[in-house]
């Protein structure tokens, strides 16, 4: 297998320049040699997740994007969005890698037993630089896929599945008994819905459009609230009363949605209280912000008493909290249910070079529900 | 002593009416008889704290206030502030008591040993209805004041002292090593400053006016940042770098101050980081909102990474968390340092009837720094 492997491979880089541009470019680099416990994976499928976009493209105003050159010399360039100067300053002049997860074939393996056992296998990988053709990783970063599972099927084995599992586990660990989830028609949202149905956890799905509500209902969702409906607050309050969902995971981050959710939680908590005290209910209400689909400030109206928390939620600190043993158990479950509970769907499969084309950049940077891009660097 | 006690006493009530008014009125009621473990306290000093105002006066637009009658027939009336309809609905038609803490003389005592031991003593009391002349309470609600301590000196023995102690204890329990405090020139703020100086805890005081900064500096404060200064963010970031203060207690609640504090914490945390990742620093940053001096929404810009929490902080849940033994220890310390570390200052001493006069209501409802009202129901 090693014999087929070329000497060099392409790697995608995101670069902020000191004259106010973000560039995407390809770098040709030698295919690395693995150390004892390392393998080299030919990456065949790697998704563009919202969590990749922060490094890859978020600072750019993609409406100004243009692409020049072709093949390995392709280059994308867009102006920076205004107001980001201080935030991007540390990365000026440094070409950054991106791509947090993917899958492919192990084409080289170090001398260690664990590495040798993976040679020729299809593995899923978690890393920060998978938008490339060949990537050297430690065997611990690899999840061997079950026989018959393709790289495309295994491309999203970590971020979304572990996030969905992490939400349910966070709910249990913190003593809540049901979950509210926003942007619920996303790939992750549909996955969480399947997981909750399978595990018997009540889930309130919040969407913005009637067709998203229909989609989730067709997949068995019991509670779906459309935030564009005039009676959204009543719908949501009733669903919270029915389920006791006092923990919410919000992918939007900005605007008033989080505050509205906390307000509905408080209304549900006070349902049977004749005369609430000045500090509201004793029911603890938790909002986790795990994404920034809406980049505007979070606006919190504080009309939901004095028993609440708003926190950022990220996968990596969650996995650190539960520890390596539990993480391995969760990963094993993902591998076993990769084509059912944890299946992902992609609207577009593109090459590394495609990922630098202005119209395609404009497409994936939108993070629109139902549009999910998969890069296949081996195309 | 029982012989001097009249048969009835006045009690202040706050009433929301169904035609859109908040009224303050006085009710004449029999002086109660104590049960075995109860005492009756003649209330001689009870402060108007921000935490009392929620029930007492917050729903009213005090610019519309007017007072009629005199003596026990005095009545205050103001229109409700607009937009509060659903929030005040549960209390319409119910005359509510107020007054969370105070001090006075035990004039009647039940047959129990603990009750009898308090007869004739000056005690501080924690309760929810102390804006009255005589109040029956359980002996457990009483803190006997040390010999020579007056009711006026003991009037604020709970809310501010235990809140200041609670902030320092919360800092320690959660692994932080210094504190940021807003509205720092308040009675509570000056108390927290004395407590931190005494206990060797670094404190960053945030104020809005130069004279408040001078006041705190004259009391030994080392770090004072004025949020009205153009270089406030630089001042605060430098103070956080110097102290490692990653927990803040914010009395204002509304607006952008909390978000600015979290942003400065993140800047300090990233000081020595050459290239921060897309999720910011790993330093956990905590903002506690414990008041609502600014009733506008909390606006959070989320430019401080993904390791943070924003929570409501209240005294009662804190005391429940540390438990009754620790609470007693803290109360003992308050009694011992009531005229030093935990001394309170009042700008105005008023009678129960005064508390219903429109100009005085307008005064105390402002919650202005340096203006602190004490009700003496025995006047």
XYZ file of C-alpha atoms in Angstrom:
758
model
C 0.000 0.000 0.000
C 2.872 2.351 0.835
C 4.100 1.981 -2.709
C 1.031 3.735 -4.150
C 1.446 6.741 -1.903
C 2.851 9.836 -3.637
C 5.776 11.788 -2.171
C 3.790 14.981 -1.593
C 0.244 16.044 -0.806
C -1.799 19.232 -0.733
C -2.792 20.976 2.481
C -5.360 23.777 2.785
C -4.326 26.902 4.726
C -6.255 29.976 5.948
C -4.169 33.145 6.134
C -5.010 36.640 7.395
C -2.773 39.267 5.797
C -1.684 42.580 7.271
C -3.455 44.463 4.464
C -6.890 43.284 5.589
C -7.598 40.082 3.659
C -8.329 36.471 4.477
C -6.812 34.067 1.952
C -7.387 30.359 1.418
C -4.519 28.625 -0.364
C -3.026 25.197 -0.974
C 0.429 24.196 0.148
C 2.310 21.237 -1.284
C 4.155 19.348 1.451
C 5.976 16.009 1.722
C 3.842 13.087 2.891
C 5.184 12.570 6.427
C 6.809 9.440 7.881
C 5.028 7.993 10.923
C 6.742 7.483 14.276
C 6.334 4.271 16.277
C 2.765 4.940 17.459
C 1.697 6.999 14.472
C -0.045 6.361 11.193
C -0.472 8.365 7.985
C -4.086 8.601 6.827
C -5.109 9.402 3.265
C -8.051 11.702 4.001
C -11.041 10.819 1.839
C -13.890 12.611 3.611
C -13.843 15.574 5.999
C -16.916 17.721 6.749
C -17.088 21.496 7.079
C -18.640 21.926 10.516
C -19.584 25.246 12.130
C -16.704 24.594 14.542
C -14.256 24.518 11.597
C -15.469 27.785 10.166
C -14.083 29.921 12.990
C -10.546 29.312 11.766
C -11.309 28.643 8.113
C -13.525 31.497 6.967
C -15.455 33.364 9.707
C -13.282 36.525 9.673
C -13.945 37.018 5.909
C -16.673 39.074 4.274
C -17.413 36.392 1.673
C -19.457 38.801 -0.441
C -16.080 40.286 -1.484
C -14.544 36.871 -2.249
C -12.697 36.113 -5.493
C -10.701 33.124 -6.718
C -7.618 33.136 -8.956
C -5.415 30.389 -10.434
C -6.208 26.713 -10.770
C -5.141 23.332 -9.403
C -2.543 23.587 -6.655
C -2.115 27.292 -7.459
C -5.738 28.155 -6.732
C -6.107 31.054 -4.293
C -9.175 32.588 -2.650
C -9.188 36.105 -1.240
C -11.832 38.142 0.610
C -11.784 41.325 2.678
C -11.988 40.958 6.446
C -15.299 41.839 8.062
C -14.996 45.227 9.782
C -14.414 45.434 13.538
C -12.336 42.260 13.805
C -8.908 43.941 13.752
C -7.914 43.201 17.355
C -9.332 39.699 17.272
C -7.466 38.540 14.137
C -4.244 40.388 14.933
C -2.528 37.365 16.539
C -2.973 35.260 13.388
C -1.767 37.786 10.804
C 0.889 36.254 8.592
C 0.415 32.728 9.970
C -1.083 30.197 7.510
C -3.432 28.144 9.712
C -4.565 24.571 9.112
C -8.204 23.560 9.692
C -10.456 20.510 9.671
C -11.359 18.936 13.008
C -12.549 15.499 11.877
C -12.511 13.196 8.899
C -11.938 9.659 7.710
C -9.778 7.788 5.269
C -7.378 4.915 4.726
C -4.258 4.240 6.777
C -1.499 4.164 4.106
C 1.584 4.156 6.331
C 2.014 2.853 9.875
C 4.755 3.130 12.488
C 6.517 0.085 13.927
C 4.314 -0.137 17.036
C 1.745 -2.927 17.331
C -1.271 -0.593 17.529
C -0.082 1.326 14.465
C 0.589 -1.823 12.427
C -2.877 -3.143 13.291
C -4.426 -0.136 11.537
C -2.524 -0.435 8.226
C -4.956 -0.582 5.322
C -7.938 0.043 7.596
C -10.553 2.750 7.196
C -10.414 5.006 10.253
C -12.127 8.123 11.522
C -9.736 10.774 12.866
C -10.054 13.745 15.220
C -7.436 16.445 14.674
C -7.200 20.119 13.779
C -5.662 19.951 10.292
C -7.566 17.411 8.215
C -8.266 19.606 5.195
C -5.339 17.925 3.425
C -4.542 14.818 1.419
C -2.261 13.009 3.890
C -2.129 13.526 7.610
C 0.094 11.945 10.252
C -1.739 11.260 13.535
C -1.259 9.286 16.729
C -3.108 5.967 16.895
C -5.059 7.375 19.853
C -6.679 9.903 17.500
C -8.063 7.090 15.324
C -11.413 5.343 15.638
C -11.311 2.156 13.508
C -14.569 1.962 11.546
C -16.538 -1.260 11.569
C -16.211 -3.554 8.539
C -18.228 -2.195 5.621
C -18.394 1.398 6.884
C -17.084 3.840 4.236
C -14.913 6.914 4.826
C -17.873 9.089 3.800
C -20.058 7.387 6.394
C -17.336 7.804 9.022
C -16.324 11.378 8.204
C -18.414 12.900 11.012
C -17.734 10.349 13.759
C -16.697 12.805 16.464
C -18.022 16.361 16.557
C -21.761 15.874 16.033
C -22.171 12.387 17.564
C -20.143 13.211 20.689
C -21.889 16.586 20.982
C -25.317 14.905 20.851
C -24.188 12.296 23.384
C -22.586 15.066 25.457
C -25.847 17.007 25.645
C -27.769 13.988 26.920
C -24.977 13.134 29.350
C -24.785 16.753 30.596
C -28.544 16.695 31.175
C -28.231 13.516 33.269
C -25.121 14.587 35.210
C -26.719 17.892 36.191
C -30.021 16.404 37.288
C -32.248 17.659 34.479
C -34.782 15.311 32.894
C -35.434 16.696 29.424
C -33.684 18.931 26.862
C -34.483 21.978 24.741
C -32.461 22.312 21.523
C -32.363 25.183 19.018
C -31.473 25.036 15.311
C -33.027 21.602 15.747
C -33.341 20.748 12.051
C -29.550 20.789 11.587
C -27.565 17.596 10.999
C -26.752 17.658 14.719
C -30.368 18.415 15.624
C -31.729 15.476 13.646
C -29.067 13.270 15.233
C -29.993 14.453 18.737
C -33.642 13.742 17.933
C -32.788 10.148 16.901
C -30.622 9.699 19.990
C -33.303 11.004 22.369
C -35.998 8.857 20.747
C -33.760 5.794 21.068
C -32.786 6.546 24.695
C -36.240 7.631 25.843
C -35.239 11.234 26.628
C -37.850 13.953 26.074
C -36.607 16.624 23.629
C -38.124 19.979 22.687
C -36.964 20.967 19.191
C -36.927 24.676 18.317
C -36.866 25.560 14.605
C -37.497 28.707 12.543
C -39.504 27.398 9.604
C -42.623 25.223 9.115
C -40.792 22.847 6.725
C -38.148 22.251 9.419
C -40.922 21.422 11.888
C -42.441 18.993 9.357
C -39.053 17.352 8.744
C -38.511 16.684 12.444
C -42.078 15.496 12.979
C -41.671 13.077 10.062
C -38.672 11.718 11.972
C -40.743 11.066 15.072
C -40.132 14.285 17.055
C -42.855 14.783 19.681
C -42.239 18.444 20.611
C -41.379 20.944 17.874
C -41.792 24.704 18.435
C -41.389 27.222 15.625
C -39.816 30.453 16.922
C -41.399 32.356 13.997
C -44.928 31.510 15.170
C -46.871 34.220 16.988
C -47.661 31.811 19.814
C -44.112 30.437 20.136
C -43.845 31.347 23.816
C -47.108 29.590 24.645
C -46.066 26.498 22.629
C -42.700 26.347 24.347
C -44.060 26.975 27.852
C -46.610 24.174 27.391
C -43.893 21.787 26.150
C -41.698 22.620 29.172
C -44.628 22.027 31.533
C -45.166 18.640 29.868
C -41.516 17.529 29.893
C -39.740 19.417 32.713
C -37.010 20.547 30.307
C -34.995 23.117 32.276
C -31.741 22.805 30.327
C -31.378 24.266 26.822
C -28.596 23.959 24.263
C -28.552 26.934 21.931
C -26.600 26.928 18.663
C -27.547 30.481 17.702
C -25.925 32.358 20.583
C -26.910 35.880 19.554
C -30.191 37.769 19.867
C -33.072 37.137 22.250
C -33.849 33.446 21.720
C -31.919 32.246 24.791
C -33.635 34.830 26.980
C -37.065 33.834 25.610
C -36.336 30.192 26.435
C -35.383 31.065 30.042
C -38.554 33.171 30.344
C -40.726 30.249 29.196
C -38.902 27.929 31.643
C -39.738 30.335 34.477
C -43.388 30.553 33.404
C -43.608 26.760 33.417
C -41.857 26.586 36.804
C -44.291 29.112 38.328
C -47.377 27.481 36.839
C -48.785 26.335 40.185
C -47.397 29.215 42.287
C -50.137 31.531 43.450
C -47.901 34.447 44.476
C -44.262 34.287 43.316
C -41.736 36.076 45.526
C -39.619 38.911 44.119
C -36.838 36.471 43.198
C -39.013 34.107 41.188
C -39.031 30.334 41.282
C -36.459 28.090 42.945
C -36.262 25.944 39.808
C -32.741 26.181 38.408
C -32.762 27.049 34.712
C -29.674 26.464 32.545
C -28.904 27.833 29.082
C -25.839 26.445 27.294
C -24.588 28.386 24.296
C -22.615 26.010 22.075
C -22.587 27.887 18.761
C -22.707 31.325 17.158
C -24.992 31.016 14.138
C -26.140 34.528 15.109
C -23.033 36.653 15.670
C -24.937 39.562 17.263
C -24.790 40.093 21.050
C -26.811 37.867 23.361
C -29.638 39.982 24.829
C -30.850 38.760 28.217
C -34.005 40.329 29.664
C -33.616 38.875 33.209
C -37.366 38.457 33.762
C -36.994 34.855 34.898
C -36.094 35.141 38.553
C -32.744 34.647 40.222
C -32.103 30.943 39.752
C -30.380 30.478 36.422
C -27.070 30.012 34.632
C -25.841 30.824 31.151
C -22.642 29.071 30.112
C -20.640 28.310 27.038
C -20.678 24.578 26.218
C -17.893 22.986 24.207
C -17.184 19.348 23.402
C -13.523 19.248 24.466
C -14.012 20.478 28.071
C -16.988 18.097 28.350
C -14.827 15.117 27.327
C -12.121 16.242 29.756
C -14.733 16.370 32.505
C -16.086 12.841 31.909
C -12.576 11.423 31.435
C -10.895 9.090 28.915
C -12.712 5.879 29.891
C -16.151 7.319 29.420
C -14.997 9.018 26.205
C -13.947 5.635 24.795
C -17.347 4.158 25.700
C -19.090 6.991 23.895
C -16.831 6.580 20.829
C -17.532 2.849 20.732
C -21.256 3.554 20.700
C -20.764 6.016 17.822
C -18.886 3.380 15.763
C -21.659 0.835 16.366
C -24.493 3.210 15.392
C -22.711 5.210 12.705
C -25.137 4.390 9.913
C -28.257 4.670 12.096
C -28.443 6.979 15.146
C -25.299 8.901 14.202
C -25.660 8.985 10.417
C -24.740 12.285 8.729
C -26.018 13.651 5.446
C -24.179 15.896 2.998
C -25.673 18.094 0.320
C -22.363 18.725 -1.493
C -19.140 16.755 -1.908
C -16.227 18.937 -3.033
C -12.478 18.672 -3.643
C -9.794 20.652 -1.790
C -9.552 22.969 -4.804
C -13.343 23.412 -4.891
C -13.164 24.608 -1.278
C -11.304 27.696 -2.571
C -13.858 28.658 -5.244
C -15.695 31.869 -4.392
C -19.228 30.574 -5.104
C -18.607 27.418 -3.067
C -17.056 29.389 -0.183
C -20.149 31.609 -0.200
C -22.250 28.428 -0.032
C -20.612 26.682 2.897
C -19.999 29.843 4.913
C -23.775 30.401 5.105
C -24.223 27.433 7.458
C -27.739 27.031 6.065
C -29.858 24.216 7.476
C -29.919 21.317 4.986
C -26.693 22.470 3.283
C -23.751 20.468 4.589
C -20.444 20.243 2.732
C -18.062 17.308 2.687
C -14.519 17.764 1.410
C -12.981 14.762 -0.306
C -9.262 15.675 -0.594
C -8.621 12.549 -2.671
C -10.891 13.705 -5.494
C -41.453 45.321 80.037
C -44.590 43.614 78.690
C -46.668 46.188 80.542
C -45.395 49.077 78.394
C -46.341 47.355 75.156
C -49.463 48.740 73.468
C -52.229 46.435 72.268
C -51.814 47.277 68.586
C -49.078 48.336 66.173
C -48.763 49.663 62.625
C -47.613 47.541 59.700
C -46.624 48.846 56.253
C -48.208 47.146 53.225
C -47.548 47.409 49.478
C -50.613 46.782 47.327
C -51.056 46.572 43.551
C -54.618 47.375 42.508
C -56.490 46.090 39.473
C -56.846 49.635 38.129
C -53.074 50.018 37.621
C -51.735 51.549 40.840
C -49.236 50.620 43.509
C -50.280 51.801 46.968
C -48.349 51.973 50.219
C -50.546 51.975 53.283
C -50.473 51.337 57.025
C -52.494 48.642 58.707
C -53.237 48.607 62.432
C -53.003 45.097 63.865
C -52.913 43.531 67.337
C -49.459 43.029 68.810
C -49.124 39.234 68.581
C -48.597 36.763 71.432
C -45.417 34.676 71.126
C -45.481 30.875 71.081
C -43.026 28.778 73.113
C -39.964 29.444 70.925
C -41.017 32.841 69.712
C -40.410 36.427 70.736
C -42.046 39.743 69.849
C -39.559 42.415 68.792
C -40.267 46.142 68.892
C -38.618 47.141 65.612
C -36.485 50.260 66.067
C -34.310 50.237 62.951
C -34.849 48.572 59.568
C -33.008 49.612 56.398
C -34.423 49.964 52.887
C -32.157 47.687 50.871
C -32.291 47.200 47.094
C -33.565 43.688 47.880
C -36.555 45.181 49.726
C -37.509 47.479 46.892
C -38.630 44.685 44.557
C -41.704 44.095 46.712
C -42.032 47.559 48.228
C -41.860 49.983 45.326
C -40.161 48.714 42.130
C -43.363 48.248 40.083
C -44.320 51.941 40.640
C -43.558 54.915 38.427
C -42.642 57.150 41.383
C -42.761 60.295 39.244
C -46.565 59.903 39.442
C -46.587 59.388 43.204
C -48.883 61.299 45.568
C -49.629 61.032 49.276
C -52.935 61.598 51.033
C -54.052 61.513 54.676
C -51.882 61.610 57.765
C -50.815 59.434 60.695
C -52.127 55.873 60.465
C -54.406 56.943 57.587
C -51.521 58.067 55.362
C -51.665 56.523 51.899
C -49.251 56.704 48.955
C -50.335 55.979 45.400
C -48.411 55.854 42.091
C -49.160 54.490 38.630
C -47.531 51.207 37.674
C -44.628 51.394 35.244
C -45.807 50.255 31.800
C -45.084 46.703 30.596
C -45.308 45.071 34.009
C -48.904 43.827 33.697
C -48.163 40.107 33.539
C -45.458 40.297 36.181
C -47.558 42.043 38.856
C -50.763 40.166 38.054
C -50.295 37.523 40.787
C -50.057 40.183 43.520
C -53.069 42.291 42.538
C -55.352 42.836 45.511
C -52.915 41.298 48.016
C -51.405 43.757 50.535
C -47.785 42.551 50.825
C -45.451 43.042 53.783
C -41.801 43.997 53.239
C -38.579 44.580 55.166
C -35.996 41.779 55.185
C -33.881 42.791 58.161
C -33.896 45.052 61.170
C -33.201 45.305 64.875
C -34.998 46.208 68.064
C -35.903 45.191 71.598
C -37.501 41.886 72.604
C -40.656 42.999 74.469
C -42.453 39.659 74.814
C -41.015 36.161 74.982
C -42.508 32.657 74.827
C -42.116 30.167 77.644
C -39.133 28.368 76.092
C -35.666 28.824 77.575
C -34.162 30.339 74.426
C -37.033 32.803 74.124
C -36.897 33.820 77.784
C -33.141 34.425 77.489
C -33.792 37.104 74.865
C -36.362 39.122 76.873
C -35.272 42.747 77.091
C -32.291 42.171 74.784
C -31.480 44.093 71.628
C -31.534 41.676 68.704
C -31.078 41.791 64.955
C -33.760 39.934 62.982
C -34.008 38.467 59.501
C -37.550 38.180 58.176
C -39.703 39.421 55.305
C -42.106 41.777 57.106
C -40.089 44.083 59.365
C -41.532 47.395 58.173
C -43.809 47.377 61.209
C -43.805 48.333 64.903
C -44.035 44.860 66.476
C -43.080 41.597 64.845
C -43.315 38.037 66.150
C -40.370 35.872 65.072
C -38.807 32.528 65.934
C -35.745 32.701 68.198
C -33.729 31.181 65.326
C -34.319 34.360 63.314
C -32.679 36.480 66.015
C -29.025 37.429 66.310
C -28.419 38.790 69.855
C -26.315 41.926 69.544
C -23.227 42.292 71.714
C -23.520 44.479 74.841
C -23.490 48.148 73.887
C -24.505 47.670 70.256
C -27.575 49.768 69.397
C -30.532 48.764 67.232
C -29.389 51.310 64.647
C -25.939 49.733 64.566
C -27.471 46.271 64.279
C -30.188 47.082 61.732
C -28.164 45.776 58.762
C -26.651 42.667 60.336
C -27.654 40.191 57.659
C -28.101 41.237 54.038
C -24.979 43.289 53.375
C -22.584 41.598 55.835
C -23.533 38.058 54.776
C -23.486 39.086 51.108
C -19.935 40.483 51.462
C -18.853 37.345 53.337
C -20.694 35.223 50.755
C -18.782 36.810 47.873
C -15.414 36.079 49.487
C -16.524 32.558 50.401
C -17.850 31.908 46.871
C -14.511 33.076 45.458
C -12.658 30.604 47.684
C -15.033 27.663 47.185
C -14.842 28.003 43.396
C -11.066 28.295 43.241
C -10.741 31.952 42.295
C -8.152 34.131 44.001
C -9.403 37.696 43.676
C -12.721 39.513 43.128
C -14.131 42.197 40.857
C -17.058 44.195 42.279
C -19.267 46.788 40.586
C -21.214 49.633 42.207
C -18.271 49.429 44.572
C -18.894 52.696 46.419
C -22.218 51.425 47.805
C -22.645 50.583 51.486
C -22.073 46.941 50.510
C -19.093 47.864 48.337
C -17.341 49.773 51.115
C -18.037 46.860 53.447
C -16.592 44.361 50.960
C -13.525 46.590 50.613
C -12.989 46.579 54.404
C -13.527 42.815 54.544
C -11.058 42.107 51.708
C -8.444 44.431 53.224
C -8.831 42.678 56.569
C -8.740 39.157 55.081
C -5.960 39.861 52.563
C -8.112 39.263 49.471
C -7.326 41.325 46.372
C -10.379 43.324 45.226
C -10.934 45.328 42.046
C -13.520 48.047 42.696
C -15.501 49.354 39.710
C -17.216 52.738 40.135
C -18.787 55.301 37.793
C -17.568 58.613 39.228
C -14.203 60.099 40.243
C -15.482 61.034 43.734
C -16.469 57.391 44.299
C -12.960 56.324 43.285
C -11.493 58.864 45.751
C -13.780 57.652 48.534
C -12.674 54.037 48.120
C -9.002 54.986 47.795
C -9.284 57.016 50.997
C -10.499 53.776 52.602
C -7.435 51.871 51.485
C -8.682 50.348 48.209
C -5.746 49.321 45.985
C -7.553 48.767 42.658
C -10.301 51.187 41.630
C -11.432 51.435 37.987
C -13.856 54.110 36.805
C -16.127 52.750 34.067
C -16.676 56.306 32.791
C -12.964 56.711 31.953
C -11.955 56.389 28.309
C -9.247 53.892 29.253
C -11.468 51.832 31.592
C -10.842 48.579 29.691
C -7.066 49.046 29.857
C -7.249 49.911 33.599
C -9.388 46.866 34.331
C -7.332 44.461 32.184
C -4.145 45.583 33.936
C -5.761 45.112 37.360
C -6.912 41.598 36.408
C -3.418 40.731 35.183
C -2.043 41.930 38.516
C -4.571 40.108 40.729
C -5.897 37.120 38.757
C -9.498 38.203 39.448
C -11.630 35.948 37.237
C -14.855 36.174 39.249
C -16.992 39.318 39.217
C -20.043 40.297 41.258
C -22.201 42.784 39.393
C -24.938 44.799 41.098
C -26.040 46.615 37.942
C -27.232 43.619 35.915
C -28.313 45.507 32.801
C -26.349 46.944 29.926
C -22.848 46.048 28.733
C -20.755 46.296 31.906
C -20.778 42.545 32.627
C -19.749 41.781 29.057
C -16.940 44.353 29.215
C -15.640 42.760 32.413
C -15.594 39.288 30.810
C -13.793 40.738 27.772
C -11.091 42.283 29.990
C -10.729 38.964 31.867
C -10.153 37.184 28.546
C -7.590 39.797 27.452
C -5.715 39.311 30.716
C -5.933 35.517 30.378
C -4.525 35.631 26.837
C -1.753 38.068 27.693
C 1.059 35.573 27.127
C -0.666 33.526 24.407
C 0.953 34.082 21.025
C -1.837 32.602 18.887
C -5.156 31.986 20.649
C -7.292 29.167 19.223
C -10.785 29.890 17.890
C -12.321 29.105 21.297
C -10.163 31.508 23.291
C -8.410 30.880 26.578
C -8.983 27.926 28.899
C -9.261 30.293 31.872
C -12.753 30.000 33.325
C -14.390 33.389 33.751
C -17.414 33.863 36.004
C -19.847 36.761 36.172
C -22.386 36.774 39.001
C -25.323 39.147 38.686
C -26.665 39.874 42.169
C -28.652 43.064 41.584
C -30.616 45.046 39.012
C -29.623 48.684 39.490
C -29.882 48.882 35.675
C -33.211 47.319 34.681
C -32.376 47.205 30.950
C -31.439 43.864 29.316
C -27.984 42.399 29.858
C -26.090 42.683 26.560
C -23.386 40.049 26.141
C -20.976 40.399 23.218
C -19.466 36.878 23.480
C -15.982 37.998 22.396
C -14.285 36.278 25.344
C -13.919 32.690 24.191
C -15.914 29.660 25.265
C -14.944 29.229 28.895
C -17.311 31.326 30.956
C -20.440 31.369 33.074
C -23.014 34.019 33.900
C -25.244 33.261 36.874
C -27.621 34.963 39.210
C -26.223 35.155 42.755
C -28.497 35.433 45.767
C -27.764 35.282 49.483
C -30.386 32.694 50.476
C -29.301 29.910 48.057
C -25.678 30.636 49.052
C -26.505 30.117 52.747
C -28.404 26.941 51.889
C -25.353 25.714 49.994
C -22.884 26.307 52.852
C -25.316 24.936 55.429
C -26.541 26.053 58.882
C -23.265 25.515 60.793
C -21.231 27.699 58.497
C -24.044 30.262 58.438
C -23.893 30.517 62.242
C -20.110 31.011 62.090
C -20.544 33.816 59.581
C -23.280 35.449 61.709
C -21.070 35.281 64.789
C -18.329 37.083 62.918
C -20.826 39.763 61.845
C -21.916 40.349 65.462
C -18.278 40.676 66.579
C -17.322 43.158 63.839
C -20.606 45.030 63.538
C -19.189 48.454 64.349
C -15.975 47.975 62.336
C -15.808 45.713 59.244
C -19.577 45.431 58.903
C -20.640 48.941 59.933
C -23.426 50.516 57.868
C -24.099 54.199 57.278
C -27.452 55.867 56.736
C -28.136 59.225 55.152
C -31.762 59.440 56.322
C -33.704 58.078 59.282
C -37.476 58.090 58.722
C -40.660 56.918 60.429
C -43.123 54.386 58.984
C -45.390 57.289 58.014
C -42.495 59.130 56.361
C -41.931 56.045 54.181
C -45.283 56.810 52.510
C -44.521 60.454 51.661
C -44.128 61.012 47.930
C -40.884 63.020 48.111
C -39.287 60.480 50.439
C -40.452 57.537 48.296
C -38.885 59.278 45.280
C -35.678 59.585 47.304
C -35.241 56.008 48.471
C -36.471 54.429 45.242
C -33.529 56.023 43.392
C -31.026 53.705 45.099
C -28.409 56.427 44.697
C -24.919 55.714 45.991
C -24.450 57.478 49.326
C -28.192 57.721 49.973
C -29.301 54.972 52.322
C -32.584 55.092 54.256
C -33.272 53.637 57.674
C -36.840 53.258 58.886
C -37.374 53.622 62.630
C -40.954 52.342 63.191
C -40.802 53.416 66.843
C -40.402 57.096 65.956
